[in-house]
PDB file of C-alpha atoms in Angstrom:
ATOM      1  CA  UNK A1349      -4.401  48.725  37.695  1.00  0.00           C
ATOM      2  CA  UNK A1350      -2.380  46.602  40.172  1.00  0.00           C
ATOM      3  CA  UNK A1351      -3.176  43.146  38.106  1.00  0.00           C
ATOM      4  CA  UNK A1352      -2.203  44.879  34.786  1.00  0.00           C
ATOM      5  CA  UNK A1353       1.393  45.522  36.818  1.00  0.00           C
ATOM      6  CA  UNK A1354       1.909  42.045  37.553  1.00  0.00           C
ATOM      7  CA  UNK A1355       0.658  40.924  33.928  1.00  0.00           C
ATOM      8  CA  UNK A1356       3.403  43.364  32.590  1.00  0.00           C
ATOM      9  CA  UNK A1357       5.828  42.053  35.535  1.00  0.00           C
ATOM     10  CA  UNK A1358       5.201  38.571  34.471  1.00  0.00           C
ATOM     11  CA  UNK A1359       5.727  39.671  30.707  1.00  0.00           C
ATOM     12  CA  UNK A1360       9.009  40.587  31.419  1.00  0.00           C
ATOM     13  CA  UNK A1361      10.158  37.831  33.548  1.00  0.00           C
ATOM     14  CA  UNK A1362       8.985  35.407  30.595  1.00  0.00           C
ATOM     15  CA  UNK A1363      11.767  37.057  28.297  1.00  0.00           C
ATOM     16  CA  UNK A1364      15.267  36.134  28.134  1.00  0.00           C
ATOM     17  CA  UNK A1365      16.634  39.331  29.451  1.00  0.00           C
ATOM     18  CA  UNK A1366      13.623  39.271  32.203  1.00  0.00           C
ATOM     19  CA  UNK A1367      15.217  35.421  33.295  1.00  0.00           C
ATOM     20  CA  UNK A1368      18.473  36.908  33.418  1.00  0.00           C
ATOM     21  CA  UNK A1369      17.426  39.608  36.207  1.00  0.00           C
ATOM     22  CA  UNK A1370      15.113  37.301  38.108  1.00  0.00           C
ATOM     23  CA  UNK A1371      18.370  34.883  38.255  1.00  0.00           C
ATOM     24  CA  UNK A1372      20.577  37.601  39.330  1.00  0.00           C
ATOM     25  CA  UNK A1373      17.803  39.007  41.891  1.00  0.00           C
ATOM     26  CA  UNK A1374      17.390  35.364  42.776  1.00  0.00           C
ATOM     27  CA  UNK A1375      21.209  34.987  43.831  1.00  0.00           C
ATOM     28  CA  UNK A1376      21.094  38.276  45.163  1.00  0.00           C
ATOM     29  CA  UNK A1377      18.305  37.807  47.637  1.00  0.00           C
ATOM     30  CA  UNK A1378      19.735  33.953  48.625  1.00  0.00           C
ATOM     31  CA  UNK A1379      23.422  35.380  48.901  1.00  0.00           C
ATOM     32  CA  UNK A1380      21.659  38.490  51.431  1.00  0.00           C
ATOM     33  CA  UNK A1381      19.342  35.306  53.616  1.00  0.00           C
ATOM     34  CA  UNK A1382      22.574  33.202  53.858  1.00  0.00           C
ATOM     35  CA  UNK A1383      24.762  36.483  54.583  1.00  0.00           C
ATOM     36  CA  UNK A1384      21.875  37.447  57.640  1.00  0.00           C
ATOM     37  CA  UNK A1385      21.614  34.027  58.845  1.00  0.00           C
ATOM     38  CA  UNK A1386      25.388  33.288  59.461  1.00  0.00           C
ATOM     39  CA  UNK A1387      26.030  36.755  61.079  1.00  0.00           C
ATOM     40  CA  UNK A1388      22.861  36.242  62.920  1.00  0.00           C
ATOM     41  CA  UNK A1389      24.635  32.316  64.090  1.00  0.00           C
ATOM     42  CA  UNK A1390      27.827  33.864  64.400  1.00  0.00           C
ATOM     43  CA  UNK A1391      26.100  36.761  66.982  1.00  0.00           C
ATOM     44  CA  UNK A1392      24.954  34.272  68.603  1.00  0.00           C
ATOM     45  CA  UNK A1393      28.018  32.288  68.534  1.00  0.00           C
ATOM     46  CA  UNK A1394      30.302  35.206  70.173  1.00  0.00           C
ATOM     47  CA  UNK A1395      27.780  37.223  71.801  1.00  0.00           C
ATOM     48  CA  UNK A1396      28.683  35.262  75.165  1.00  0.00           C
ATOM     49  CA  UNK A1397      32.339  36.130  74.366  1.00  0.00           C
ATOM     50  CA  UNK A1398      31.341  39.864  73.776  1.00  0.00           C
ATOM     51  CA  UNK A1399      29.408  39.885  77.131  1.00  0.00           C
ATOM     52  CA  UNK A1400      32.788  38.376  78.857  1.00  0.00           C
ATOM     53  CA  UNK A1401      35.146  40.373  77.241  1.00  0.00           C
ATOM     54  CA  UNK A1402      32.579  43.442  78.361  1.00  0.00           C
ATOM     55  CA  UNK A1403      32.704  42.191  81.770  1.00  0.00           C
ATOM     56  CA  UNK A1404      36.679  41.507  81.699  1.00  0.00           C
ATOM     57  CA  UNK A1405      37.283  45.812  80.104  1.00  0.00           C
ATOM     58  CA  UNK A1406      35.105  46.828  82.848  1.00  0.00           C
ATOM     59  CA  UNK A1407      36.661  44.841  85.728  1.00  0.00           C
ATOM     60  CA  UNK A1408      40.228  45.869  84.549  1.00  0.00           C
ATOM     61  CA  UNK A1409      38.708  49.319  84.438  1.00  0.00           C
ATOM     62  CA  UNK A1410      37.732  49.308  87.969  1.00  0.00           C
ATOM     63  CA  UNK A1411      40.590  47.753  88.828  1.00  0.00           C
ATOM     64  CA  UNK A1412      42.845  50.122  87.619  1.00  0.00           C
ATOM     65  CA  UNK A1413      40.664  52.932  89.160  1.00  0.00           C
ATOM     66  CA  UNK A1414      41.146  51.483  92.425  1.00  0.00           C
ATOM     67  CA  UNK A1415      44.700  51.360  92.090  1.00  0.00           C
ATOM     68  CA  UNK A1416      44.863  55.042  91.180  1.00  0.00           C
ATOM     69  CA  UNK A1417      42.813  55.842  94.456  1.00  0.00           C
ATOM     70  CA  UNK A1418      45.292  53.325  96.458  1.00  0.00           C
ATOM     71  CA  UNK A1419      48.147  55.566  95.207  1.00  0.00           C
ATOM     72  CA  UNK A1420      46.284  58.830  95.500  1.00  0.00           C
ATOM     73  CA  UNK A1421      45.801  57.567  99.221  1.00  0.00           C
ATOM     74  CA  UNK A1422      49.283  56.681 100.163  1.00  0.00           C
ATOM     75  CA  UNK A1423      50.228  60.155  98.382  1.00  0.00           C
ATOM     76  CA  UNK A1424      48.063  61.839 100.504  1.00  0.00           C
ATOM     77  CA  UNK A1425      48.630  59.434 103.677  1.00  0.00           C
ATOM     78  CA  UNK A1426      52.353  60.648 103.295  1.00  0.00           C
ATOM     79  CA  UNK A1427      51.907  64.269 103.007  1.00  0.00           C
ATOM     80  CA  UNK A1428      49.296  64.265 106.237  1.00  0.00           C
ATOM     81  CA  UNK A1429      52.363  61.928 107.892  1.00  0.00           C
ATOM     82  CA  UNK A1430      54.825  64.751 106.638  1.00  0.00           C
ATOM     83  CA  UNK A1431      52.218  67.416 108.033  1.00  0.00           C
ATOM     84  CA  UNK A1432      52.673  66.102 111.227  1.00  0.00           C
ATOM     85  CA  UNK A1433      56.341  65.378 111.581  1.00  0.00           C
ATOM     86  CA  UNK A1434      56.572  68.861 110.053  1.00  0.00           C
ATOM     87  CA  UNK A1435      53.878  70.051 112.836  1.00  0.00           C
ATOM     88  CA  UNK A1436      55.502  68.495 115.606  1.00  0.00           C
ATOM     89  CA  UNK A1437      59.582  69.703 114.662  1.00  0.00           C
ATOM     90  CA  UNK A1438      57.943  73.459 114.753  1.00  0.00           C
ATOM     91  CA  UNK A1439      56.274  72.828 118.305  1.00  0.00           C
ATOM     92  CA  UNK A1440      59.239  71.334 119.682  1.00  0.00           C
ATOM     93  CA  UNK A1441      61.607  74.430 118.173  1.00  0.00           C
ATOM     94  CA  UNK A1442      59.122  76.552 119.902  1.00  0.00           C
ATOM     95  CA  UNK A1443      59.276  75.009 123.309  1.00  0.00           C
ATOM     96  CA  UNK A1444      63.367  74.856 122.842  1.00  0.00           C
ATOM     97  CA  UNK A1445      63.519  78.865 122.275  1.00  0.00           C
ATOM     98  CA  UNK A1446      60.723  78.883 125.318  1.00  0.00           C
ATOM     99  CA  UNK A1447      63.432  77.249 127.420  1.00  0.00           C
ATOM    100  CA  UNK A1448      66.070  78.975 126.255  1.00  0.00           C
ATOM    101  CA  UNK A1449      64.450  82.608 126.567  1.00  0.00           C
ATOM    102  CA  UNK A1450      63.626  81.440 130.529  1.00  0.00           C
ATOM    103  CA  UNK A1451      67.143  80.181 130.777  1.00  0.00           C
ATOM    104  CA  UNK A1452      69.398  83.271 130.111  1.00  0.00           C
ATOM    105  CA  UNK A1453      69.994  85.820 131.881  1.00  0.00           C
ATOM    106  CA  UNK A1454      71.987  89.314 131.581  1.00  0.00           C
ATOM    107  CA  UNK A1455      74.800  87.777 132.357  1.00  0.00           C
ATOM    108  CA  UNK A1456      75.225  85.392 129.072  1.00  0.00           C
ATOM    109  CA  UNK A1457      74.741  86.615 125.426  1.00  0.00           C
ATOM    110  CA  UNK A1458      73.948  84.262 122.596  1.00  0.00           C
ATOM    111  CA  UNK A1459      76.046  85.029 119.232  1.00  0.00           C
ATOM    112  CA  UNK A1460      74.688  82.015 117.884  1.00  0.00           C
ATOM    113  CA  UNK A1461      72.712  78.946 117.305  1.00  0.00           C
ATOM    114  CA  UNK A1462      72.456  75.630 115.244  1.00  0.00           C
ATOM    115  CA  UNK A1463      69.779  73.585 115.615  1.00  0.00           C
ATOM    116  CA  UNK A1464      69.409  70.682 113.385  1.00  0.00           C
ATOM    117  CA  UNK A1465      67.124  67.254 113.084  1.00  0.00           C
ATOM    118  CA  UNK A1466      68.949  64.105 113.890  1.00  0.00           C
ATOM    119  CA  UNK A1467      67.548  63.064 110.095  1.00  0.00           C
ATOM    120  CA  UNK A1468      64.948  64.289 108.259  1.00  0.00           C
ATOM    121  CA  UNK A1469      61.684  62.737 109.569  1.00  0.00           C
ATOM    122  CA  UNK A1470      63.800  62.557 113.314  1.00  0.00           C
ATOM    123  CA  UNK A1471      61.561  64.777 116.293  1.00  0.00           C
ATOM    124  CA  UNK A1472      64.655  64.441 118.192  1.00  0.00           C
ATOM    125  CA  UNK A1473      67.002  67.701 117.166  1.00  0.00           C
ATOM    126  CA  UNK A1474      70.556  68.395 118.563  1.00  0.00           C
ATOM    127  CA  UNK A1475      71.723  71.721 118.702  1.00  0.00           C
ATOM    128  CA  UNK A1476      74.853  74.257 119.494  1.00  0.00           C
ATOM    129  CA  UNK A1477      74.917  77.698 120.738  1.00  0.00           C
ATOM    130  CA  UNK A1478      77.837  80.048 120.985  1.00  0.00           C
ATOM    131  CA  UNK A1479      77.996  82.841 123.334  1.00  0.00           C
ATOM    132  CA  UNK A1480      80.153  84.776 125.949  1.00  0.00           C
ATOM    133  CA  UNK A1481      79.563  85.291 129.432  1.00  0.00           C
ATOM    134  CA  UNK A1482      80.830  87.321 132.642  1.00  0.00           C
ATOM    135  CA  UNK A1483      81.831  84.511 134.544  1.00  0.00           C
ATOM    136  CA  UNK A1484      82.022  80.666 134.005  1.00  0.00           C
ATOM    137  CA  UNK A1485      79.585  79.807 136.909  1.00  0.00           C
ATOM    138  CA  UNK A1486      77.155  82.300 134.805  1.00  0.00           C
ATOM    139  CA  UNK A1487      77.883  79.455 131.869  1.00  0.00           C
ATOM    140  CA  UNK A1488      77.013  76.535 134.322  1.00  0.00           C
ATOM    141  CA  UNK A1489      74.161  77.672 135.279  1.00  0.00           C
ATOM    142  CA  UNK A1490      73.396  78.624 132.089  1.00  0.00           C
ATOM    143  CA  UNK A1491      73.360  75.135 130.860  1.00  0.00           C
ATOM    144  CA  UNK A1492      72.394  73.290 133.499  1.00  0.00           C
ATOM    145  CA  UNK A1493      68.723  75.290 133.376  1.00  0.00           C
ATOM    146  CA  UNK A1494      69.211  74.226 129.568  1.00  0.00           C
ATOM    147  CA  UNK A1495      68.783  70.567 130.905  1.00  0.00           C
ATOM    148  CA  UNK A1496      64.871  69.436 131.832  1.00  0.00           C
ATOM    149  CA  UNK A1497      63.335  66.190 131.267  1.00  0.00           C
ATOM    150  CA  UNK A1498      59.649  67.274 132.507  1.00  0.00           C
ATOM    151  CA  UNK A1499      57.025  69.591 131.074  1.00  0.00           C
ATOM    152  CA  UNK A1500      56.757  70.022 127.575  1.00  0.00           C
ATOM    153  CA  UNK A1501      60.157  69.734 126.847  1.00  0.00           C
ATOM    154  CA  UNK A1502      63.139  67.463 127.265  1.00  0.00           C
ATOM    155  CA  UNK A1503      66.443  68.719 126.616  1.00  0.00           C
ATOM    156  CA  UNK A1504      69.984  67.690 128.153  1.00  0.00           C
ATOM    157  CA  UNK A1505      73.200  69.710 127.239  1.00  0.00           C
ATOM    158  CA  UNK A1506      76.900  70.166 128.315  1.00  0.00           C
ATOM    159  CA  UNK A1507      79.238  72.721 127.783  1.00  0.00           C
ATOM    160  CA  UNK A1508      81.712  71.684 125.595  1.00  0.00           C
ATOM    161  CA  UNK A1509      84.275  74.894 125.602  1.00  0.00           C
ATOM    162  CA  UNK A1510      84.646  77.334 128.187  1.00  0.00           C
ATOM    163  CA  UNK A1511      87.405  79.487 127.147  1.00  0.00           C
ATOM    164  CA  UNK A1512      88.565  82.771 128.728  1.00  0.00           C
ATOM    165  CA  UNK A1513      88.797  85.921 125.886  1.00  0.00           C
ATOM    166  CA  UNK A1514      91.940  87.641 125.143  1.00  0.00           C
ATOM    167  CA  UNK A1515      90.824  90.836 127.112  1.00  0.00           C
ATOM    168  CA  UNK A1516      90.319  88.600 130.278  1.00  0.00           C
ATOM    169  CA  UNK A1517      87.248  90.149 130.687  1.00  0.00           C
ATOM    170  CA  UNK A1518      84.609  87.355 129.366  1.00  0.00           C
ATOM    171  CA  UNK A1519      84.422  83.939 128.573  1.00  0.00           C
ATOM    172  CA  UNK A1520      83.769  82.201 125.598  1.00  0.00           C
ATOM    173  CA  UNK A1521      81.330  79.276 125.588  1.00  0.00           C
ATOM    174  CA  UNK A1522      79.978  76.510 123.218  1.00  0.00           C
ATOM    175  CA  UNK A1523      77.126  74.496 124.860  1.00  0.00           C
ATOM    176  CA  UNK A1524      75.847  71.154 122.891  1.00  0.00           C
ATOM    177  CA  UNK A1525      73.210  69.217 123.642  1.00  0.00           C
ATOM    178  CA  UNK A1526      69.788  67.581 122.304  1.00  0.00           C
ATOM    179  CA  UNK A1527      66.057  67.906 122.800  1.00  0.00           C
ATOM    180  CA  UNK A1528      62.832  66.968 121.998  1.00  0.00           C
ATOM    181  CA  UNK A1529      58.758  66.809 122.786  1.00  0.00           C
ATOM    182  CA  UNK A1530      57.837  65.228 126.205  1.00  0.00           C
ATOM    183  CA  UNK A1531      55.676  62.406 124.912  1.00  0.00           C
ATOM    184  CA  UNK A1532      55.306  61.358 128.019  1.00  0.00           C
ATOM    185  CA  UNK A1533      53.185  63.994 128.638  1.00  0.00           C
ATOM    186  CA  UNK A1534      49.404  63.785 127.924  1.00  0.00           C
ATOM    187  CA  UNK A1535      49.983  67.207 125.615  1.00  0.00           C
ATOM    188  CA  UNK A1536      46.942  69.092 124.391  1.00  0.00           C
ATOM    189  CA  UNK A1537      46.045  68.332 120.861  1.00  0.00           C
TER     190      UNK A1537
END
């Protein structure tokens, strides 16, 4: 059954119309070897220039990963730095209103205070309080226990008005002056 296939094959192929489709089968099948072996050369050919330019997408890629970590770093280096400038304005604040709570007595009242950084990242803070008192020497002493430069504190001041009131009863006071952490100090962490 298989030989009377290739009889009949060979039947055909002796015709004119059977040498017209072995030709075009003929070109086809040489066009297809030549198409396979030039991509196959030409694989060959760039398939080192593939493997670089693989090698060069990944490296870039990498690359530009570690630059996003680099600047994810330094964003988060700058917050922590904030963190702690923030950290250490608050603690010196606190010690500030320690000193001035040990400072006054019944003789002095406090209308008001300013305190404000020297700049924005500054740990050194200058400040201004306004008040009245019974007697000047009350106001001296006042500010001179305002002024300490041991402990965890260091703050100087000086009165800068010392007026007597209308009534002649009090006197009216405006004390400036600047402080800041002892980092002298070996403070607890």
């Amino acid at each position: 059954m298989a030989m009377e296939r290739y009889k009949g094959i060979a039947q055909i192929l002796k015709t004119k119309r059977g040498k017209k489709y072995a030709k075009i089968f003929a070109v086809i099948l040489s066009v297809s070897v030549v198409l396979f072996i030039s991509l196959s050369i030409t694989n060959r050919r760039y398939e080192k220039d593939i493997e670089e330019l693989k090698t060069k997408i990944e490296f870039e890629s990498q690359k530009k990963n570690i630059q996003n970590i680099k600047e994810e770093y330094q964003r988060y280096k700058e917050f922590l730095n904030l963190w702690e400038v923030s950290k250490i304005q608050n603690e010196s604040i606190y010690e500030f209103f320690v000193l001035l709570s040990n400072s006054v007595s019944n003789s002095i009242q406090i209308d008001k205070i300013e305190i404000y950084p020297q700049d924005e990242n500054s740990l050194i803070f200058s400040f201004i309080i306004y008040g009245i008192a019974k007697d000047s020497s009350n106001v001296k002493t006042f500010a001179s226990k305002l002024n300490k430069k041991r402990g965890d504190i260091v703050s100087f001041s000086e009165i800068l008005e010392l007026l007597k009131s209308d009534e002649n009863k009090f006197f009216k006071f405006k004390i400036n002056g600047k402080f800041h952490l002892n980092t002298k100090k070996g403070r607890k962490k």
